[in-house]
PDB file of C-alpha atoms in Angstrom:
ATOM      1  CA  PRO A 268      96.588 101.497  90.046  1.00  0.00           C
ATOM      2  CA  GLY A 269      93.619 100.017  88.211  1.00  0.00           C
ATOM      3  CA  SER A 270      93.852  96.612  89.863  1.00  0.00           C
ATOM      4  CA  GLU A 271      90.548  94.801  90.292  1.00  0.00           C
ATOM      5  CA  ARG A 272      89.125  93.827  93.633  1.00  0.00           C
ATOM      6  CA  ILE A 273      88.996  90.156  94.608  1.00  0.00           C
ATOM      7  CA  SER A 274      86.814  88.559  97.252  1.00  0.00           C
ATOM      8  CA  ALA A 275      88.005  87.635 100.720  1.00  0.00           C
ATOM      9  CA  ALA A 276      87.418  83.969  99.878  1.00  0.00           C
ATOM     10  CA  GLU A 277      89.641  84.161  96.792  1.00  0.00           C
ATOM     11  CA  GLU A 278      92.306  86.050  98.707  1.00  0.00           C
ATOM     12  CA  LEU A 279      92.318  83.403 101.432  1.00  0.00           C
ATOM     13  CA  THR A 280      92.833  80.591  98.916  1.00  0.00           C
ATOM     14  CA  ARG A 281      95.849  82.463  97.566  1.00  0.00           C
ATOM     15  CA  VAL A 282      97.589  83.588 100.740  1.00  0.00           C
ATOM     16  CA  LEU A 283      96.879  81.054 103.488  1.00  0.00           C
ATOM     17  CA  PRO A 284      98.879  78.157 101.976  1.00  0.00           C
ATOM     18  CA  ILE A 285     101.836  80.496 101.398  1.00  0.00           C
ATOM     19  CA  LEU A 286     101.652  81.912 104.917  1.00  0.00           C
ATOM     20  CA  GLN A 287     101.546  78.451 106.425  1.00  0.00           C
ATOM     21  CA  LYS A 288     104.564  77.272 104.419  1.00  0.00           C
ATOM     22  CA  LEU A 289     106.553  80.402 105.267  1.00  0.00           C
ATOM     23  CA  GLN A 290     105.744  79.946 108.940  1.00  0.00           C
ATOM     24  CA  GLN A 291     106.919  76.330 108.784  1.00  0.00           C
ATOM     25  CA  GLN A 292     110.096  76.977 106.791  1.00  0.00           C
ATOM     26  CA  PHE A 293     111.122  80.296 108.378  1.00  0.00           C
ATOM     27  CA  PRO A 294     109.586  80.410 111.863  1.00  0.00           C
ATOM     28  CA  GLU A 295     111.894  83.243 112.926  1.00  0.00           C
ATOM     29  CA  ILE A 296     110.779  85.822 110.339  1.00  0.00           C
ATOM     30  CA  ILE A 297     108.095  88.475 110.814  1.00  0.00           C
ATOM     31  CA  LEU A 298     105.257  88.127 108.312  1.00  0.00           C
ATOM     32  CA  SER A 299     102.915  90.894 107.171  1.00  0.00           C
ATOM     33  CA  ILE A 300      99.565  90.287 105.487  1.00  0.00           C
ATOM     34  CA  ASP A 301      98.584  92.912 102.910  1.00  0.00           C
ATOM     35  CA  THR A 302      94.780  92.978 102.784  1.00  0.00           C
ATOM     36  CA  TYR A 303      91.772  95.240 103.166  1.00  0.00           C
ATOM     37  CA  HIS A 304      89.493  92.314 104.127  1.00  0.00           C
ATOM     38  CA  SER A 305      89.024  91.871 107.888  1.00  0.00           C
ATOM     39  CA  GLU A 306      88.300  88.162 107.454  1.00  0.00           C
ATOM     40  CA  VAL A 307      91.593  87.658 105.627  1.00  0.00           C
ATOM     41  CA  ALA A 308      93.456  89.622 108.296  1.00  0.00           C
ATOM     42  CA  GLN A 309      91.994  87.502 111.094  1.00  0.00           C
ATOM     43  CA  GLN A 310      92.665  84.156 109.434  1.00  0.00           C
ATOM     44  CA  ALA A 311      96.143  85.243 108.366  1.00  0.00           C
ATOM     45  CA  ILE A 312      97.045  86.178 111.938  1.00  0.00           C
ATOM     46  CA  HIS A 313      95.827  82.791 113.131  1.00  0.00           C
ATOM     47  CA  ALA A 314      97.991  81.230 110.379  1.00  0.00           C
ATOM     48  CA  GLY A 315     101.118  83.036 111.587  1.00  0.00           C
ATOM     49  CA  ALA A 316     101.082  86.605 110.245  1.00  0.00           C
ATOM     50  CA  HIS A 317     102.369  89.187 112.709  1.00  0.00           C
ATOM     51  CA  ILE A 318     101.382  92.492 111.041  1.00  0.00           C
ATOM     52  CA  VAL A 319      98.328  93.686 109.106  1.00  0.00           C
ATOM     53  CA  ASN A 320      98.982  96.067 106.211  1.00  0.00           C
ATOM     54  CA  ASP A 321      95.781  97.723 104.977  1.00  0.00           C
ATOM     55  CA  ILE A 322      95.967 100.038 101.959  1.00  0.00           C
ATOM     56  CA  SER A 323      92.503 101.396 102.771  1.00  0.00           C
ATOM     57  CA  ALA A 324      93.014 102.157 106.492  1.00  0.00           C
ATOM     58  CA  GLY A 325      89.720 100.438 107.198  1.00  0.00           C
ATOM     59  CA  THR A 326      87.685 102.384 104.637  1.00  0.00           C
ATOM     60  CA  MET A 327      87.013  99.332 102.434  1.00  0.00           C
ATOM     61  CA  ASP A 328      85.937  97.091 105.318  1.00  0.00           C
ATOM     62  CA  GLY A 329      84.419  98.684 108.394  1.00  0.00           C
ATOM     63  CA  ASN A 330      85.251  95.610 110.463  1.00  0.00           C
ATOM     64  CA  MET A 331      88.999  95.833 109.837  1.00  0.00           C
ATOM     65  CA  ILE A 332      90.038  98.158 112.667  1.00  0.00           C
ATOM     66  CA  PRO A 333      87.932  96.338 115.321  1.00  0.00           C
ATOM     67  CA  ALA A 334      89.233  92.998 113.998  1.00  0.00           C
ATOM     68  CA  VAL A 335      92.874  94.037 114.339  1.00  0.00           C
ATOM     69  CA  ALA A 336      92.179  95.549 117.754  1.00  0.00           C
ATOM     70  CA  SER A 337      90.676  92.263 118.948  1.00  0.00           C
ATOM     71  CA  PHE A 338      94.132  90.643 118.824  1.00  0.00           C
ATOM     72  CA  GLY A 339      95.537  93.196 121.257  1.00  0.00           C
ATOM     73  CA  ASN A 340      99.157  93.355 120.118  1.00  0.00           C
ATOM     74  CA  VAL A 341      99.105  93.113 116.304  1.00  0.00           C
ATOM     75  CA  PRO A 342     100.703  96.127 114.567  1.00  0.00           C
ATOM     76  CA  TYR A 343      98.507  97.814 111.959  1.00  0.00           C
ATOM     77  CA  VAL A 344      99.957  99.599 108.924  1.00  0.00           C
ATOM     78  CA  CYS A 345      97.437 102.319 108.155  1.00  0.00           C
ATOM     79  CA  MET A 346      97.819 103.750 104.626  1.00  0.00           C
ATOM     80  CA  HIS A 347      96.301 106.823 103.009  1.00  0.00           C
ATOM     81  CA  MET A 348      94.363 106.314  99.793  1.00  0.00           C
ATOM     82  CA  LYS A 349      91.314 107.943  98.237  1.00  0.00           C
ATOM     83  CA  GLY A 350      88.733 105.667  96.620  1.00  0.00           C
ATOM     84  CA  THR A 351      89.808 102.152  95.671  1.00  0.00           C
ATOM     85  CA  PRO A 352      92.696 100.801  93.576  1.00  0.00           C
ATOM     86  CA  GLU A 353      90.333 100.878  90.569  1.00  0.00           C
ATOM     87  CA  THR A 354      89.371 104.545  91.015  1.00  0.00           C
ATOM     88  CA  MET A 355      92.144 106.175  93.027  1.00  0.00           C
ATOM     89  CA  GLN A 356      94.070 107.847  90.214  1.00  0.00           C
ATOM     90  CA  GLN A 357      90.942 109.731  89.115  1.00  0.00           C
ATOM     91  CA  LEU A 358      90.747 111.079  92.676  1.00  0.00           C
ATOM     92  CA  ALA A 359      94.282 112.492  92.860  1.00  0.00           C
ATOM     93  CA  LYS A 360      93.053 116.038  93.446  1.00  0.00           C
ATOM     94  CA  TYR A 361      93.867 118.076  96.571  1.00  0.00           C
ATOM     95  CA  ASP A 362      93.794 121.699  97.646  1.00  0.00           C
ATOM     96  CA  ASP A 363      96.722 120.891  99.943  1.00  0.00           C
ATOM     97  CA  VAL A 364      97.898 117.283  99.729  1.00  0.00           C
ATOM     98  CA  LEU A 365     100.058 117.448 102.843  1.00  0.00           C
ATOM     99  CA  LYS A 366      97.307 118.921 105.006  1.00  0.00           C
ATOM    100  CA  GLU A 367      94.680 116.483 103.732  1.00  0.00           C
ATOM    101  CA  VAL A 368      96.864 113.424 104.328  1.00  0.00           C
ATOM    102  CA  LEU A 369      97.888 114.673 107.770  1.00  0.00           C
ATOM    103  CA  ASP A 370      94.261 115.414 108.727  1.00  0.00           C
ATOM    104  CA  PHE A 371      93.315 111.922 107.540  1.00  0.00           C
ATOM    105  CA  PHE A 372      95.903 110.365 109.844  1.00  0.00           C
ATOM    106  CA  ILE A 373      94.937 112.520 112.817  1.00  0.00           C
ATOM    107  CA  LEU A 374      91.422 111.070 112.557  1.00  0.00           C
ATOM    108  CA  LYS A 375      92.556 107.516 111.745  1.00  0.00           C
ATOM    109  CA  THR A 376      95.102 107.235 114.537  1.00  0.00           C
ATOM    110  CA  ALA A 377      92.452 108.447 116.983  1.00  0.00           C
ATOM    111  CA  GLU A 378      90.012 105.848 115.633  1.00  0.00           C
ATOM    112  CA  CYS A 379      92.610 103.091 115.968  1.00  0.00           C
ATOM    113  CA  ARG A 380      93.524 104.183 119.480  1.00  0.00           C
ATOM    114  CA  GLN A 381      89.881 104.265 120.578  1.00  0.00           C
ATOM    115  CA  ALA A 382      89.356 100.787 119.100  1.00  0.00           C
ATOM    116  CA  GLY A 383      92.309  99.458 121.085  1.00  0.00           C
ATOM    117  CA  ILE A 384      95.073  99.120 118.485  1.00  0.00           C
ATOM    118  CA  LYS A 385      98.281  99.816 120.375  1.00  0.00           C
ATOM    119  CA  ASP A 386     100.776  99.815 117.489  1.00  0.00           C
ATOM    120  CA  VAL A 387      99.784 101.919 114.467  1.00  0.00           C
ATOM    121  CA  ILE A 388     102.267 102.500 111.642  1.00  0.00           C
ATOM    122  CA  ILE A 389     101.658 105.435 109.277  1.00  0.00           C
ATOM    123  CA  ASP A 390     102.045 104.945 105.506  1.00  0.00           C
ATOM    124  CA  PRO A 391     101.349 108.120 103.463  1.00  0.00           C
ATOM    125  CA  GLY A 392     100.606 105.972 100.419  1.00  0.00           C
ATOM    126  CA  PHE A 393     103.079 107.038  97.766  1.00  0.00           C
ATOM    127  CA  GLY A 394     101.437 106.466  94.380  1.00  0.00           C
ATOM    128  CA  PHE A 395      97.961 105.845  95.786  1.00  0.00           C
ATOM    129  CA  ALA A 396      95.603 108.603  94.570  1.00  0.00           C
ATOM    130  CA  LYS A 397      98.590 110.906  94.153  1.00  0.00           C
ATOM    131  CA  THR A 398     100.400 112.484  91.235  1.00  0.00           C
ATOM    132  CA  ILE A 399     104.167 112.523  90.899  1.00  0.00           C
ATOM    133  CA  ALA A 400     104.171 116.090  92.248  1.00  0.00           C
ATOM    134  CA  HIS A 401     102.081 115.008  95.248  1.00  0.00           C
ATOM    135  CA  ASN A 402     104.514 112.183  95.980  1.00  0.00           C
ATOM    136  CA  PHE A 403     107.540 114.480  95.943  1.00  0.00           C
ATOM    137  CA  SER A 404     105.753 117.011  98.141  1.00  0.00           C
ATOM    138  CA  ILE A 405     104.962 114.339 100.740  1.00  0.00           C
ATOM    139  CA  LEU A 406     108.497 112.944 100.578  1.00  0.00           C
ATOM    140  CA  LYS A 407     110.034 116.400 101.031  1.00  0.00           C
ATOM    141  CA  ASN A 408     107.790 117.114 104.034  1.00  0.00           C
ATOM    142  CA  LEU A 409     107.683 113.624 105.527  1.00  0.00           C
ATOM    143  CA  ALA A 410     108.873 114.909 108.896  1.00  0.00           C
ATOM    144  CA  VAL A 411     105.530 116.638 109.541  1.00  0.00           C
ATOM    145  CA  PHE A 412     104.001 113.213 110.206  1.00  0.00           C
ATOM    146  CA  ASN A 413     106.237 112.885 113.263  1.00  0.00           C
ATOM    147  CA  MET A 414     103.672 114.997 115.107  1.00  0.00           C
ATOM    148  CA  LEU A 415     101.488 111.864 115.133  1.00  0.00           C
ATOM    149  CA  GLU A 416     104.144 110.124 117.257  1.00  0.00           C
ATOM    150  CA  ARG A 417     103.850 106.935 115.209  1.00  0.00           C
ATOM    151  CA  PRO A 418     106.412 105.085 113.087  1.00  0.00           C
ATOM    152  CA  ILE A 419     106.392 106.281 109.469  1.00  0.00           C
ATOM    153  CA  LEU A 420     106.619 103.726 106.670  1.00  0.00           C
ATOM    154  CA  ALA A 421     107.749 104.750 103.177  1.00  0.00           C
ATOM    155  CA  GLY A 422     106.900 102.480 100.258  1.00  0.00           C
ATOM    156  CA  ILE A 423     108.542 104.097  97.236  1.00  0.00           C
ATOM    157  CA  SER A 424     110.435 101.141  95.779  1.00  0.00           C
ATOM    158  CA  ARG A 425     110.425 101.061  91.950  1.00  0.00           C
ATOM    159  CA  LYS A 426     107.211 103.095  91.737  1.00  0.00           C
ATOM    160  CA  ALA A 427     106.072 105.172  88.764  1.00  0.00           C
ATOM    161  CA  THR A 428     107.209 108.372  90.474  1.00  0.00           C
ATOM    162  CA  ILE A 429     110.755 107.124  89.960  1.00  0.00           C
ATOM    163  CA  TYR A 430     110.685 105.465  86.563  1.00  0.00           C
ATOM    164  CA  LYS A 431     108.415 108.030  84.878  1.00  0.00           C
ATOM    165  CA  THR A 432     110.497 110.918  86.192  1.00  0.00           C
ATOM    166  CA  LEU A 433     113.706 109.292  84.949  1.00  0.00           C
ATOM    167  CA  GLY A 434     112.259 107.903  81.716  1.00  0.00           C
ATOM    168  CA  VAL A 435     113.258 104.338  82.555  1.00  0.00           C
ATOM    169  CA  THR A 436     111.417 101.100  83.289  1.00  0.00           C
ATOM    170  CA  ALA A 437     110.539  99.747  86.723  1.00  0.00           C
ATOM    171  CA  ALA A 438     113.278  97.155  86.217  1.00  0.00           C
ATOM    172  CA  GLU A 439     115.786  99.991  85.756  1.00  0.00           C
ATOM    173  CA  ALA A 440     114.614 101.990  88.779  1.00  0.00           C
ATOM    174  CA  LEU A 441     116.919 100.580  91.460  1.00  0.00           C
ATOM    175  CA  ASN A 442     119.253 103.576  91.578  1.00  0.00           C
ATOM    176  CA  GLY A 443     116.330 105.992  91.765  1.00  0.00           C
ATOM    177  CA  THR A 444     114.743 103.853  94.456  1.00  0.00           C
ATOM    178  CA  THR A 445     117.887 104.015  96.576  1.00  0.00           C
ATOM    179  CA  VAL A 446     118.027 107.801  96.223  1.00  0.00           C
ATOM    180  CA  LEU A 447     114.404 108.268  97.311  1.00  0.00           C
ATOM    181  CA  ASN A 448     114.733 105.700 100.101  1.00  0.00           C
ATOM    182  CA  THR A 449     117.702 107.676 101.410  1.00  0.00           C
ATOM    183  CA  LEU A 450     115.713 110.919 101.251  1.00  0.00           C
ATOM    184  CA  ALA A 451     112.840 109.226 103.071  1.00  0.00           C
ATOM    185  CA  LEU A 452     115.192 108.120 105.851  1.00  0.00           C
ATOM    186  CA  ALA A 453     116.690 111.608 106.059  1.00  0.00           C
ATOM    187  CA  ASN A 454     113.215 113.135 106.292  1.00  0.00           C
ATOM    188  CA  GLY A 455     111.908 110.914 109.071  1.00  0.00           C
ATOM    189  CA  ALA A 456     110.937 107.479 107.742  1.00  0.00           C
ATOM    190  CA  HIS A 457     111.401 104.679 110.271  1.00  0.00           C
ATOM    191  CA  ILE A 458     110.499 101.747 107.991  1.00  0.00           C
ATOM    192  CA  LEU A 459     111.111 101.121 104.279  1.00  0.00           C
ATOM    193  CA  ARG A 460     109.022  98.767 102.177  1.00  0.00           C
ATOM    194  CA  VAL A 461     111.369  97.504  99.461  1.00  0.00           C
ATOM    195  CA  HIS A 462     111.956  94.971  96.720  1.00  0.00           C
ATOM    196  CA  ASP A 463     115.749  95.150  96.926  1.00  0.00           C
ATOM    197  CA  VAL A 464     116.699  94.301 100.495  1.00  0.00           C
ATOM    198  CA  LYS A 465     120.494  94.380 100.150  1.00  0.00           C
ATOM    199  CA  GLU A 466     120.568  97.875  98.666  1.00  0.00           C
ATOM    200  CA  ALA A 467     118.056  99.189 101.205  1.00  0.00           C
ATOM    201  CA  LYS A 468     120.100  97.779 104.087  1.00  0.00           C
ATOM    202  CA  GLU A 469     123.191  99.504 102.714  1.00  0.00           C
ATOM    203  CA  ALA A 470     121.329 102.831 102.537  1.00  0.00           C
ATOM    204  CA  ILE A 471     120.144 102.398 106.129  1.00  0.00           C
ATOM    205  CA  ARG A 472     123.652 101.490 107.338  1.00  0.00           C
ATOM    206  CA  LEU A 473     125.178 104.539 105.682  1.00  0.00           C
ATOM    207  CA  MET A 474     122.478 106.830 107.088  1.00  0.00           C
ATOM    208  CA  GLN A 475     123.109 105.432 110.563  1.00  0.00           C
ATOM    209  CA  GLU A 476     126.837 106.125 110.271  1.00  0.00           C
ATOM    210  CA  TYR A 477     126.097 109.621 108.964  1.00  0.00           C
ATOM    211  CA  HIS A 478     123.814 110.445 111.892  1.00  0.00           C
ATOM    212  CA  ASN A 479     126.270 108.967 114.403  1.00  0.00           C
ATOM    213  CA  ALA A 480     129.261 110.944 113.075  1.00  0.00           C
TER     214      ALA A 480
END
């Protein structure tokens, strides 16, 4: 929250060299480019990125959805946010947060489908234009997004919802992160965005054993 926007040109100077080196050193890994600039998304894909992650779901660059669609088989992570990173926390007001986010995705998934994007991943945007109460409400009711018949991504790792609720720092939020990641998995998440891979893998493994029992 509150981060300032940078230009596509500046973003490209920052990410392209890193993408190219990662592609050279670890050709087997799947790389995701986090950007709301269509130009960055296109050049990053040409440089080796496999997935586009857009926090604005195309609202900050009208060319983004057509640009992703033009590649045919590039997955698109479509996230819910109101406003921009600079303004979003002033816009965290909803009559019914769950209904508004769901309605947003009904429209966005239709737009992506009509544009030709075959693989859309839904990210409800924990912490983006949402209060702590909003985040817990979405987490508790995450399964409702299954009606969209798209993979659900949960990005809760070390966010303010955890450390402010517990009265700790982000650095101390690993245990809380694991708890909420586990709840997300239990409530329908298919993908976790994490900082702590080992702990997340352990949570996933235990959930798999639980469901298979």
